[in-house]
mmCIF file of C-alpha atoms in Angstrom:
data_model
loop_
_atom_site.group_PDB
_atom_site.id
_atom_site.type_symbol
_atom_site.label_atom_id
_atom_site.label_comp_id
_atom_site.label_asym_id
_atom_site.label_seq_id
_atom_site.Cartn_x
_atom_site.Cartn_y
_atom_site.Cartn_z
ATOM 1 C CA MET A 1 -33.069 -138.783 -51.887
ATOM 2 C CA THR A 2 -29.765 -138.629 -53.785
ATOM 3 C CA LEU A 3 -27.118 -137.057 -51.576
ATOM 4 C CA VAL A 4 -25.224 -135.242 -54.324
ATOM 5 C CA LEU A 5 -25.062 -131.647 -55.522
ATOM 6 C CA ASN A 6 -26.759 -130.665 -58.768
ATOM 7 C CA GLU A 7 -24.871 -129.063 -61.655
ATOM 8 C CA GLU A 8 -25.451 -125.460 -60.495
ATOM 9 C CA GLN A 9 -24.348 -126.280 -56.961
ATOM 10 C CA ARG A 10 -21.218 -128.046 -58.203
ATOM 11 C CA LEU A 11 -20.348 -125.057 -60.376
ATOM 12 C CA LEU A 12 -20.810 -122.767 -57.384
ATOM 13 C CA LYS A 13 -18.554 -124.979 -55.277
ATOM 14 C CA ASP A 14 -15.847 -124.984 -57.956
ATOM 15 C CA THR A 15 -16.053 -121.190 -58.229
ATOM 16 C CA ALA A 16 -15.765 -120.843 -54.460
ATOM 17 C CA LYS A 17 -12.790 -123.195 -54.381
ATOM 18 C CA ASP A 18 -10.950 -121.210 -57.043
ATOM 19 C CA PHE A 19 -11.661 -117.867 -55.364
ATOM 20 C CA LEU A 20 -10.692 -119.004 -51.870
ATOM 21 C CA ASN A 21 -7.474 -120.695 -52.979
ATOM 22 C CA ARG A 22 -6.412 -117.578 -54.880
ATOM 23 C CA ILE A 23 -7.589 -114.829 -52.530
ATOM 24 C CA MET A 24 -8.013 -116.364 -49.071
ATOM 25 C CA PRO A 25 -5.619 -119.316 -48.579
ATOM 26 C CA VAL A 26 -4.498 -120.393 -45.112
ATOM 27 C CA SER A 27 -1.616 -117.936 -45.412
ATOM 28 C CA ALA A 28 -4.188 -115.099 -45.334
ATOM 29 C CA LEU A 29 -5.334 -116.249 -41.894
ATOM 30 C CA ARG A 30 -1.724 -116.480 -40.782
ATOM 31 C CA GLN A 31 -1.223 -112.883 -41.918
ATOM 32 C CA LEU A 32 -4.284 -111.697 -39.999
ATOM 33 C CA ARG A 33 -2.899 -113.378 -36.886
ATOM 34 C CA ASP A 34 0.634 -112.061 -37.229
ATOM 35 C CA GLN A 35 -0.504 -108.504 -37.941
ATOM 36 C CA LYS A 36 -3.085 -108.592 -35.142
ATOM 37 C CA ASP A 37 -5.593 -107.180 -37.590
ATOM 38 C CA PRO A 38 -8.122 -105.004 -35.708
ATOM 39 C CA LEU A 39 -11.057 -106.221 -37.791
ATOM 40 C CA GLY A 40 -10.186 -109.922 -37.817
ATOM 41 C CA TYR A 41 -10.867 -110.275 -41.540
ATOM 42 C CA LYS A 42 -10.077 -108.262 -44.655
ATOM 43 C CA ARG A 43 -12.917 -105.924 -45.575
ATOM 44 C CA GLU A 44 -12.000 -106.120 -49.258
ATOM 45 C CA HIS A 45 -12.206 -109.913 -49.128
ATOM 46 C CA TRP A 46 -15.675 -109.725 -47.588
ATOM 47 C CA GLN A 47 -16.769 -107.283 -50.294
ATOM 48 C CA GLN A 48 -15.513 -109.663 -52.970
ATOM 49 C CA MET A 49 -17.477 -112.480 -51.348
ATOM 50 C CA THR A 50 -20.653 -110.393 -51.365
ATOM 51 C CA ASP A 51 -19.999 -109.417 -55.004
ATOM 52 C CA LEU A 52 -20.037 -113.151 -55.766
ATOM 53 C CA GLY A 53 -23.467 -113.327 -54.136
ATOM 54 C CA TRP A 54 -22.516 -115.326 -51.073
ATOM 55 C CA ALA A 55 -24.073 -112.924 -48.545
ATOM 56 C CA SER A 56 -27.377 -112.899 -50.440
ATOM 57 C CA MET A 57 -27.508 -116.584 -51.316
ATOM 58 C CA VAL A 58 -30.237 -117.592 -48.857
ATOM 59 C CA LEU A 59 -31.997 -114.229 -48.520
ATOM 60 C CA PRO A 60 -35.471 -113.750 -50.056
ATOM 61 C CA GLU A 61 -35.591 -112.172 -53.506
ATOM 62 C CA ALA A 62 -37.838 -109.413 -52.138
ATOM 63 C CA TYR A 63 -34.850 -108.152 -50.135
ATOM 64 C CA ASP A 64 -32.181 -108.422 -52.865
ATOM 65 C CA GLY A 65 -31.528 -112.077 -52.129
ATOM 66 C CA LEU A 66 -30.922 -114.971 -54.509
ATOM 67 C CA GLU A 67 -32.868 -117.728 -52.687
ATOM 68 C CA PHE A 68 -30.327 -120.255 -53.934
ATOM 69 C CA GLY A 69 -30.755 -122.464 -50.881
ATOM 70 C CA TYR A 70 -28.611 -123.904 -48.129
ATOM 71 C CA LEU A 71 -27.163 -126.727 -50.190
ATOM 72 C CA GLY A 72 -25.488 -124.013 -52.242
ATOM 73 C CA LEU A 73 -24.428 -121.971 -49.242
ATOM 74 C CA GLY A 74 -23.207 -125.131 -47.528
ATOM 75 C CA ALA A 75 -20.992 -125.902 -50.532
ATOM 76 C CA VAL A 76 -19.429 -122.442 -50.242
ATOM 77 C CA ILE A 77 -18.950 -122.758 -46.495
ATOM 78 C CA GLU A 78 -17.369 -126.198 -46.924
ATOM 79 C CA GLU A 79 -14.808 -124.708 -49.301
ATOM 80 C CA SER A 80 -14.162 -121.853 -46.862
ATOM 81 C CA GLY A 81 -13.326 -124.514 -44.279
ATOM 82 C CA ARG A 82 -10.614 -125.863 -46.559
ATOM 83 C CA THR A 83 -8.735 -122.547 -46.439
ATOM 84 C CA LEU A 84 -9.881 -121.495 -42.941
ATOM 85 C CA ALA A 85 -11.193 -118.288 -44.511
ATOM 86 C CA ALA A 86 -12.059 -115.600 -41.955
ATOM 87 C CA SER A 87 -15.203 -113.576 -42.728
ATOM 88 C CA PRO A 88 -18.529 -112.546 -41.135
ATOM 89 C CA LEU A 89 -20.419 -114.963 -43.413
ATOM 90 C CA PHE A 90 -21.360 -117.328 -40.577
ATOM 91 C CA SER A 91 -22.251 -114.773 -37.911
ATOM 92 C CA THR A 92 -24.036 -112.316 -40.206
ATOM 93 C CA VAL A 93 -25.730 -114.462 -42.845
ATOM 94 C CA VAL A 94 -26.283 -117.865 -41.264
ATOM 95 C CA LEU A 95 -27.194 -116.882 -37.702
ATOM 96 C CA CYS A 96 -28.511 -113.325 -37.737
ATOM 97 C CA SER A 97 -30.177 -113.250 -41.156
ATOM 98 C CA THR A 98 -32.156 -116.369 -40.272
ATOM 99 C CA ILE A 99 -33.536 -114.657 -37.172
ATOM 100 C CA LEU A 100 -34.474 -111.554 -39.162
ATOM 101 C CA ILE A 101 -36.105 -113.553 -41.971
ATOM 102 C CA ASP A 102 -38.218 -115.632 -39.579
ATOM 103 C CA GLY A 103 -38.995 -113.072 -36.899
ATOM 104 C CA GLY A 104 -38.447 -109.610 -38.277
ATOM 105 C CA ASP A 105 -41.291 -107.336 -39.333
ATOM 106 C CA GLU A 106 -41.439 -105.716 -42.755
ATOM 107 C CA GLU A 107 -39.690 -102.574 -41.578
ATOM 108 C CA GLN A 108 -36.787 -104.521 -40.030
ATOM 109 C CA LYS A 109 -36.356 -106.762 -43.061
ATOM 110 C CA SER A 110 -36.484 -103.884 -45.554
ATOM 111 C CA ALA A 111 -33.980 -101.861 -43.568
ATOM 112 C CA LEU A 112 -31.451 -104.609 -42.848
ATOM 113 C CA LEU A 113 -31.547 -107.520 -45.306
ATOM 114 C CA PRO A 114 -30.645 -105.544 -48.476
ATOM 115 C CA ARG A 115 -27.683 -104.016 -46.634
ATOM 116 C CA ILE A 116 -26.541 -107.493 -45.572
ATOM 117 C CA ALA A 117 -26.848 -108.686 -49.176
ATOM 118 C CA ALA A 118 -24.684 -105.778 -50.315
ATOM 119 C CA GLY A 119 -22.025 -106.407 -47.689
ATOM 120 C CA GLU A 120 -22.699 -103.042 -46.045
ATOM 121 C CA LEU A 121 -23.811 -104.405 -42.679
ATOM 122 C CA SER A 122 -22.330 -107.001 -40.329
ATOM 123 C CA LEU A 123 -24.200 -108.521 -37.397
ATOM 124 C CA ALA A 124 -23.373 -110.746 -34.437
ATOM 125 C CA LEU A 125 -25.571 -112.926 -32.231
ATOM 126 C CA ALA A 126 -25.077 -112.219 -28.526
ATOM 127 C CA LEU A 127 -26.264 -115.490 -26.986
ATOM 128 C CA GLU A 128 -23.901 -117.340 -24.672
ATOM 129 C CA GLU A 129 -23.551 -116.480 -20.980
ATOM 130 C CA LYS A 130 -21.835 -119.598 -19.621
ATOM 131 C CA PRO A 131 -18.557 -121.398 -20.418
ATOM 132 C CA HIS A 132 -20.576 -124.090 -22.220
ATOM 133 C CA HIS A 133 -23.415 -123.808 -24.717
ATOM 134 C CA GLN A 134 -26.761 -123.245 -22.958
ATOM 135 C CA PRO A 135 -29.158 -121.767 -25.512
ATOM 136 C CA ASN A 136 -32.216 -121.798 -23.244
ATOM 137 C CA ALA A 137 -30.849 -120.098 -20.133
ATOM 138 C CA PHE A 138 -30.444 -116.321 -20.032
ATOM 139 C CA THR A 139 -29.751 -114.009 -17.130
ATOM 140 C CA THR A 140 -29.588 -110.973 -19.406
ATOM 141 C CA THR A 141 -32.848 -109.136 -18.910
ATOM 142 C CA ALA A 142 -34.967 -106.679 -20.860
ATOM 143 C CA THR A 143 -37.306 -104.604 -18.704
ATOM 144 C CA ALA A 144 -40.214 -102.797 -20.332
ATOM 145 C CA GLY A 145 -40.766 -99.123 -19.623
ATOM 146 C CA ASP A 146 -41.119 -95.670 -21.214
ATOM 147 C CA GLY A 147 -42.227 -97.079 -24.548
ATOM 148 C CA GLY A 148 -39.213 -99.340 -24.892
ATOM 149 C CA TYR A 149 -36.889 -101.642 -22.974
ATOM 150 C CA VAL A 150 -33.822 -101.425 -20.755
ATOM 151 C CA ILE A 151 -31.308 -104.259 -21.215
ATOM 152 C CA ASN A 152 -28.840 -105.418 -18.580
ATOM 153 C CA GLY A 153 -26.468 -108.378 -18.573
ATOM 154 C CA LYS A 154 -23.303 -109.840 -20.038
ATOM 155 C CA LYS A 155 -22.714 -112.040 -23.060
ATOM 156 C CA LEU A 156 -19.681 -114.227 -23.724
ATOM 157 C CA PHE A 157 -18.084 -115.741 -26.819
ATOM 158 C CA VAL A 158 -19.923 -113.463 -29.269
ATOM 159 C CA LEU A 159 -18.516 -114.438 -32.669
ATOM 160 C CA ASP A 160 -17.289 -111.323 -34.525
ATOM 161 C CA GLY A 161 -18.894 -109.300 -31.751
ATOM 162 C CA HIS A 162 -16.067 -106.782 -31.546
ATOM 163 C CA SER A 163 -16.494 -105.636 -35.145
ATOM 164 C CA ALA A 164 -20.214 -106.080 -35.831
ATOM 165 C CA ASP A 165 -22.240 -103.024 -36.774
ATOM 166 C CA GLN A 166 -25.345 -104.342 -35.039
ATOM 167 C CA LEU A 167 -26.088 -107.020 -32.469
ATOM 168 C CA ILE A 168 -29.000 -109.412 -32.039
ATOM 169 C CA VAL A 169 -29.264 -109.907 -28.292
ATOM 170 C CA ALA A 170 -31.134 -112.792 -26.661
ATOM 171 C CA THR A 171 -32.720 -111.777 -23.359
ATOM 172 C CA SER A 172 -35.151 -113.049 -20.786
ATOM 173 C CA LEU A 173 -38.607 -111.486 -20.778
ATOM 174 C CA ALA A 174 -41.553 -112.208 -18.514
ATOM 175 C CA SER A 175 -43.511 -113.675 -21.435
ATOM 176 C CA GLY A 176 -40.660 -115.558 -23.105
ATOM 177 C CA VAL A 177 -37.400 -114.851 -24.953
ATOM 178 C CA GLY A 178 -36.723 -111.399 -26.313
ATOM 179 C CA LEU A 179 -34.566 -110.995 -29.419
ATOM 180 C CA PHE A 180 -33.458 -107.394 -29.912
ATOM 181 C CA ILE A 181 -31.639 -105.808 -32.845
ATOM 182 C CA ILE A 182 -29.380 -103.094 -31.438
ATOM 183 C CA ASP A 183 -26.757 -100.760 -32.860
ATOM 184 C CA ALA A 184 -23.444 -101.958 -31.428
ATOM 185 C CA ASN A 185 -22.441 -98.402 -30.503
ATOM 186 C CA THR A 186 -25.521 -97.720 -28.382
ATOM 187 C CA PRO A 187 -24.631 -96.041 -25.041
ATOM 188 C CA GLY A 188 -24.202 -98.613 -22.255
ATOM 189 C CA ILE A 189 -22.694 -101.319 -24.486
ATOM 190 C CA GLU A 190 -19.108 -102.268 -23.687
ATOM 191 C CA ARG A 191 -17.308 -104.661 -26.019
ATOM 192 C CA ARG A 192 -14.058 -106.467 -25.301
ATOM 193 C CA ARG A 193 -12.304 -108.398 -28.036
ATOM 194 C CA HIS A 194 -10.719 -111.814 -27.438
ATOM 195 C CA HIS A 195 -8.193 -113.505 -29.735
ATOM 196 C CA LEU A 196 -9.047 -117.208 -29.881
ATOM 197 C CA ILE A 197 -6.471 -119.966 -30.280
ATOM 198 C CA ASP A 198 -7.610 -120.574 -33.857
ATOM 199 C CA SER A 199 -6.761 -116.951 -34.789
ATOM 200 C CA ARG A 200 -10.442 -116.042 -35.047
ATOM 201 C CA ASN A 201 -12.321 -113.468 -32.996
ATOM 202 C CA ALA A 202 -14.973 -113.333 -30.340
ATOM 203 C CA ALA A 203 -16.018 -110.748 -27.791
ATOM 204 C CA SER A 204 -17.495 -110.406 -24.345
ATOM 205 C CA ILE A 205 -20.169 -107.722 -24.274
ATOM 206 C CA GLU A 206 -21.719 -105.977 -21.271
ATOM 207 C CA PHE A 207 -25.082 -104.243 -21.381
ATOM 208 C CA ASN A 208 -25.453 -101.583 -18.698
ATOM 209 C CA GLN A 209 -28.844 -99.881 -18.706
ATOM 210 C CA VAL A 210 -29.004 -100.032 -22.485
ATOM 211 C CA LYS A 211 -32.170 -98.290 -23.655
ATOM 212 C CA VAL A 212 -33.832 -99.483 -26.858
ATOM 213 C CA SER A 213 -37.153 -98.689 -28.504
ATOM 214 C CA GLN A 214 -40.087 -101.026 -28.902
ATOM 215 C CA SER A 215 -39.189 -101.366 -32.604
ATOM 216 C CA ALA A 216 -35.913 -103.095 -31.653
ATOM 217 C CA LEU A 217 -37.806 -106.229 -30.576
ATOM 218 C CA ILE A 218 -37.814 -108.985 -33.194
ATOM 219 C CA SER A 219 -41.105 -110.919 -33.236
ATOM 220 C CA SER A 220 -43.000 -111.628 -30.021
ATOM 221 C CA PRO A 221 -41.421 -113.059 -26.849
ATOM 222 C CA GLU A 222 -43.707 -116.093 -27.122
ATOM 223 C CA GLN A 223 -42.087 -116.987 -30.446
ATOM 224 C CA GLY A 224 -38.558 -115.911 -29.546
ATOM 225 C CA GLN A 225 -37.242 -119.294 -28.405
ATOM 226 C CA ASP A 226 -38.544 -121.117 -31.484
ATOM 227 C CA ILE A 227 -37.013 -118.530 -33.806
ATOM 228 C CA LEU A 228 -33.723 -118.711 -31.946
ATOM 229 C CA ASN A 229 -33.660 -122.526 -31.942
ATOM 230 C CA LYS A 230 -34.232 -122.619 -35.706
ATOM 231 C CA ALA A 231 -31.376 -120.177 -36.351
ATOM 232 C CA LEU A 232 -29.077 -122.179 -34.086
ATOM 233 C CA ASP A 233 -29.877 -125.396 -35.966
ATOM 234 C CA TYR A 234 -29.110 -123.690 -39.274
ATOM 235 C CA GLY A 235 -25.860 -122.504 -37.715
ATOM 236 C CA ARG A 236 -24.941 -125.971 -36.444
ATOM 237 C CA ILE A 237 -25.455 -127.518 -39.861
ATOM 238 C CA CYS A 238 -23.470 -124.829 -41.682
ATOM 239 C CA LEU A 239 -20.692 -125.039 -39.117
ATOM 240 C CA ALA A 240 -20.628 -128.812 -39.661
ATOM 241 C CA ALA A 241 -20.200 -128.116 -43.384
ATOM 242 C CA GLU A 242 -17.239 -125.857 -42.635
ATOM 243 C CA MET A 243 -15.696 -128.485 -40.352
ATOM 244 C CA LEU A 244 -16.173 -131.103 -43.088
ATOM 245 C CA GLY A 245 -14.194 -128.916 -45.481
ATOM 246 C CA SER A 246 -11.435 -128.367 -42.934
ATOM 247 C CA ALA A 247 -11.217 -132.054 -42.022
ATOM 248 C CA THR A 248 -11.138 -133.080 -45.698
ATOM 249 C CA GLU A 249 -8.335 -130.619 -46.452
ATOM 250 C CA CYS A 250 -6.443 -131.836 -43.402
ATOM 251 C CA PHE A 251 -6.817 -135.449 -44.560
ATOM 252 C CA GLU A 252 -5.714 -134.737 -48.128
ATOM 253 C CA ARG A 253 -2.627 -132.845 -46.945
ATOM 254 C CA THR A 254 -1.741 -135.754 -44.690
ATOM 255 C CA VAL A 255 -2.115 -138.376 -47.427
ATOM 256 C CA ALA A 256 0.064 -136.254 -49.711
ATOM 257 C CA TYR A 257 2.721 -136.101 -46.984
ATOM 258 C CA LEU A 258 2.592 -139.874 -46.462
ATOM 259 C CA LYS A 259 3.337 -140.319 -50.164
ATOM 260 C CA GLU A 260 6.378 -138.026 -50.152
ATOM 261 C CA ARG A 261 8.036 -138.532 -46.734
ATOM 262 C CA ASP A 262 10.955 -141.001 -46.752
ATOM 263 C CA GLN A 263 11.930 -143.001 -43.683
ATOM 264 C CA PHE A 264 14.686 -145.639 -43.824
ATOM 265 C CA GLY A 265 14.658 -145.374 -47.601
ATOM 266 C CA VAL A 266 10.930 -145.990 -48.115
ATOM 267 C CA LYS A 267 7.815 -143.821 -48.249
ATOM 268 C CA ILE A 268 6.015 -143.861 -44.910
ATOM 269 C CA GLY A 269 2.752 -144.256 -46.806
ATOM 270 C CA SER A 270 3.791 -147.836 -47.504
ATOM 271 C CA PHE A 271 3.567 -148.706 -43.803
ATOM 272 C CA GLN A 272 0.449 -150.790 -43.257
ATOM 273 C CA ALA A 273 -0.342 -149.292 -39.845
ATOM 274 C CA LEU A 274 -0.482 -145.780 -41.334
ATOM 275 C CA GLN A 275 -2.578 -147.038 -44.235
ATOM 276 C CA HIS A 276 -5.118 -148.455 -41.796
ATOM 277 C CA ARG A 277 -5.311 -145.168 -39.909
ATOM 278 C CA ALA A 278 -5.734 -143.235 -43.148
ATOM 279 C CA ALA A 279 -8.467 -145.641 -44.264
ATOM 280 C CA LYS A 280 -10.365 -145.050 -41.026
ATOM 281 C CA MET A 281 -10.221 -141.294 -41.581
ATOM 282 C CA TYR A 282 -11.452 -141.712 -45.160
ATOM 283 C CA ILE A 283 -14.438 -143.812 -44.058
ATOM 284 C CA GLU A 284 -15.406 -141.325 -41.357
ATOM 285 C CA LEU A 285 -15.196 -138.430 -43.813
ATOM 286 C CA GLU A 286 -17.355 -140.215 -46.392
ATOM 287 C CA LEU A 287 -20.027 -140.873 -43.771
ATOM 288 C CA SER A 288 -19.798 -137.253 -42.672
ATOM 289 C CA LYS A 289 -20.394 -135.992 -46.216
ATOM 290 C CA SER A 290 -23.715 -137.837 -46.324
ATOM 291 C CA VAL A 291 -24.757 -136.514 -42.929
ATOM 292 C CA VAL A 292 -23.983 -132.899 -43.846
ATOM 293 C CA LEU A 293 -25.689 -133.094 -47.248
ATOM 294 C CA ASP A 294 -28.785 -134.636 -45.663
ATOM 295 C CA ALA A 295 -28.893 -131.901 -43.018
ATOM 296 C CA LEU A 296 -28.497 -129.109 -45.597
ATOM 297 C CA SER A 297 -31.242 -130.705 -47.688
ATOM 298 C CA ALA A 298 -33.483 -130.770 -44.616
ATOM 299 C CA ILE A 299 -33.185 -126.976 -44.375
ATOM 300 C CA ASP A 300 -34.127 -126.444 -48.016
ATOM 301 C CA ASP A 301 -36.955 -128.975 -47.829
ATOM 302 C CA LYS A 302 -38.217 -127.634 -44.469
ATOM 303 C CA ARG A 303 -38.272 -131.148 -43.035
ATOM 304 C CA ALA A 304 -39.558 -131.918 -39.553
ATOM 305 C CA ASP A 305 -36.424 -133.868 -38.593
ATOM 306 C CA LEU A 306 -34.190 -130.799 -38.957
ATOM 307 C CA PRO A 307 -33.347 -130.499 -35.218
ATOM 308 C CA GLN A 308 -32.233 -134.145 -35.023
ATOM 309 C CA LEU A 309 -30.102 -133.819 -38.144
ATOM 310 C CA ALA A 310 -28.530 -130.606 -36.847
ATOM 311 C CA SER A 311 -27.374 -132.331 -33.670
ATOM 312 C CA LEU A 312 -26.295 -135.440 -35.583
ATOM 313 C CA ALA A 313 -24.198 -133.376 -38.009
ATOM 314 C CA LYS A 314 -22.593 -131.215 -35.340
ATOM 315 C CA ALA A 315 -21.754 -134.127 -33.014
ATOM 316 C CA ARG A 316 -20.299 -136.208 -35.843
ATOM 317 C CA LEU A 317 -18.161 -133.410 -37.289
ATOM 318 C CA ASN A 318 -16.937 -132.424 -33.827
ATOM 319 C CA ASP A 319 -15.597 -135.959 -33.438
ATOM 320 C CA VAL A 320 -14.356 -136.472 -36.995
ATOM 321 C CA PHE A 321 -12.539 -133.135 -37.228
ATOM 322 C CA GLU A 322 -10.816 -133.851 -33.922
ATOM 323 C CA LEU A 323 -9.829 -137.345 -35.110
ATOM 324 C CA VAL A 324 -8.457 -136.159 -38.460
ATOM 325 C CA SER A 325 -6.595 -133.156 -37.062
ATOM 326 C CA ASN A 326 -5.035 -135.304 -34.329
ATOM 327 C CA GLU A 327 -3.945 -137.935 -36.824
ATOM 328 C CA ALA A 328 -2.632 -135.274 -39.204
ATOM 329 C CA VAL A 329 -0.336 -133.821 -36.558
ATOM 330 C CA GLN A 330 0.907 -137.264 -35.498
ATOM 331 C CA MET A 331 1.544 -138.478 -39.043
ATOM 332 C CA HIS A 332 3.480 -135.321 -39.872
ATOM 333 C CA GLY A 333 5.702 -136.055 -36.898
ATOM 334 C CA GLY A 334 7.705 -133.330 -35.163
ATOM 335 C CA ILE A 335 7.127 -130.751 -37.900
ATOM 336 C CA GLY A 336 3.383 -131.178 -37.373
ATOM 337 C CA VAL A 337 3.514 -129.256 -34.101
ATOM 338 C CA THR A 338 5.556 -126.349 -35.458
ATOM 339 C CA ASP A 339 4.076 -123.039 -36.591
ATOM 340 C CA GLU A 340 5.893 -123.452 -39.899
ATOM 341 C CA LEU A 341 3.311 -125.986 -41.062
ATOM 342 C CA ASP A 342 -0.348 -125.111 -41.661
ATOM 343 C CA ILE A 343 -1.611 -128.332 -40.061
ATOM 344 C CA GLY A 344 -1.514 -126.710 -36.636
ATOM 345 C CA PHE A 345 -4.094 -124.143 -37.766
ATOM 346 C CA PHE A 346 -6.544 -126.947 -38.546
ATOM 347 C CA LEU A 347 -5.919 -128.601 -35.178
ATOM 348 C CA LYS A 348 -6.653 -125.338 -33.362
ATOM 349 C CA ARG A 349 -9.732 -124.651 -35.454
ATOM 350 C CA SER A 350 -11.108 -128.094 -34.601
ATOM 351 C CA ARG A 351 -10.837 -127.354 -30.901
ATOM 352 C CA VAL A 352 -12.676 -124.039 -31.147
ATOM 353 C CA ALA A 353 -15.310 -125.071 -33.700
ATOM 354 C CA SER A 354 -16.276 -128.114 -31.631
ATOM 355 C CA GLN A 355 -17.359 -125.794 -28.803
ATOM 356 C CA ILE A 356 -19.364 -123.367 -30.949
ATOM 357 C CA LEU A 357 -23.130 -123.987 -30.653
ATOM 358 C CA GLY A 358 -22.633 -127.150 -28.619
ATOM 359 C CA ASN A 359 -19.987 -129.816 -28.109
ATOM 360 C CA SER A 360 -20.502 -133.518 -28.799
ATOM 361 C CA SER A 361 -21.903 -134.298 -25.343
ATOM 362 C CA PHE A 362 -24.499 -131.532 -25.677
ATOM 363 C CA HIS A 363 -25.671 -132.791 -29.065
ATOM 364 C CA ARG A 364 -25.743 -136.475 -28.148
ATOM 365 C CA ASP A 365 -27.982 -135.642 -25.188
ATOM 366 C CA ARG A 366 -30.129 -133.398 -27.365
ATOM 367 C CA TYR A 367 -30.411 -135.997 -30.126
ATOM 368 C CA ALA A 368 -31.478 -138.657 -27.646
ATOM 369 C CA SER A 369 -34.080 -136.319 -26.168
ATOM 370 C CA LEU A 370 -35.475 -135.322 -29.577
ATOM 371 C CA CYS A 371 -35.732 -138.986 -30.590
ATOM 372 C CA GLY A 372 -37.506 -139.876 -27.337
ATOM 373 C CA TYR A 373 -34.755 -142.061 -25.883
#
């Protein structure tokens, strides 16, 4: 296949780039951080994003979606990585909507997906329970009784969990994995917000005798793990697209600095050692573009090698974003480690994003296992 965007996808990417540079530049994230914004993103920005159709891009047409595909959404997310735009797009649309589309019944889809498309509802996936990504091990339990379930446990690192209207909670059930859609203000739920080093938000959430009805269960427990794994792979690929955008922006800012910074009367970009290091970054980024486009295409084409490509994309972008952000700080010199320059925001984002949904070691092991090595 040809690993390029078609005309409609390129137009969408250009539109996203223009919007994000005008409305949500890196300075917007800096402002959110400095003001300690209680939401963690600007509600009016999120509404503008939904007005552009971004929240409905991969939703089915039957539920007010556009069904434009993940290559299109990936292009938007890549551009959002360039400006480090903070929004619930990843947590609500990529992770939670995928679970609802694949596992939800007609009543759940009709009630929730149109509201997501309109920007009226935000969701968060309550998954992690350990310091490192372990998507198949839950101690949070759901016990059946009285026509419903009682949920107990604690979740960590819930992206946008402090502000979400509803939560999708992964629990252990006797017959498999239970995925429950729960109002975030249900009695027994305690949420604690955490400010991450990249100026984004996550939460730890405790569930103490939280009572939910039978209708809160998404799909059957026997199918729960498969539905969850698919959503996580979609999330890994889209997060890799965001990291590609961030790493590319970081690289371009660094090259521009090399061309303008004078040292001993010459531009530092003329130094051969720095040229070699910049060339290495360029090569790694070009390879990464192909990997991400192939992975996004695998989602749209429903290919069988999707899990392998998800781990390949996430592992590669973990490494490449770390490489580029490290080199960017070093090539900017002393100013690169000051808060005055935006480069530090990219460095911090690389450290956090590399841990979301699995670090490089996790995905190399997973890739080897999936390939039978």
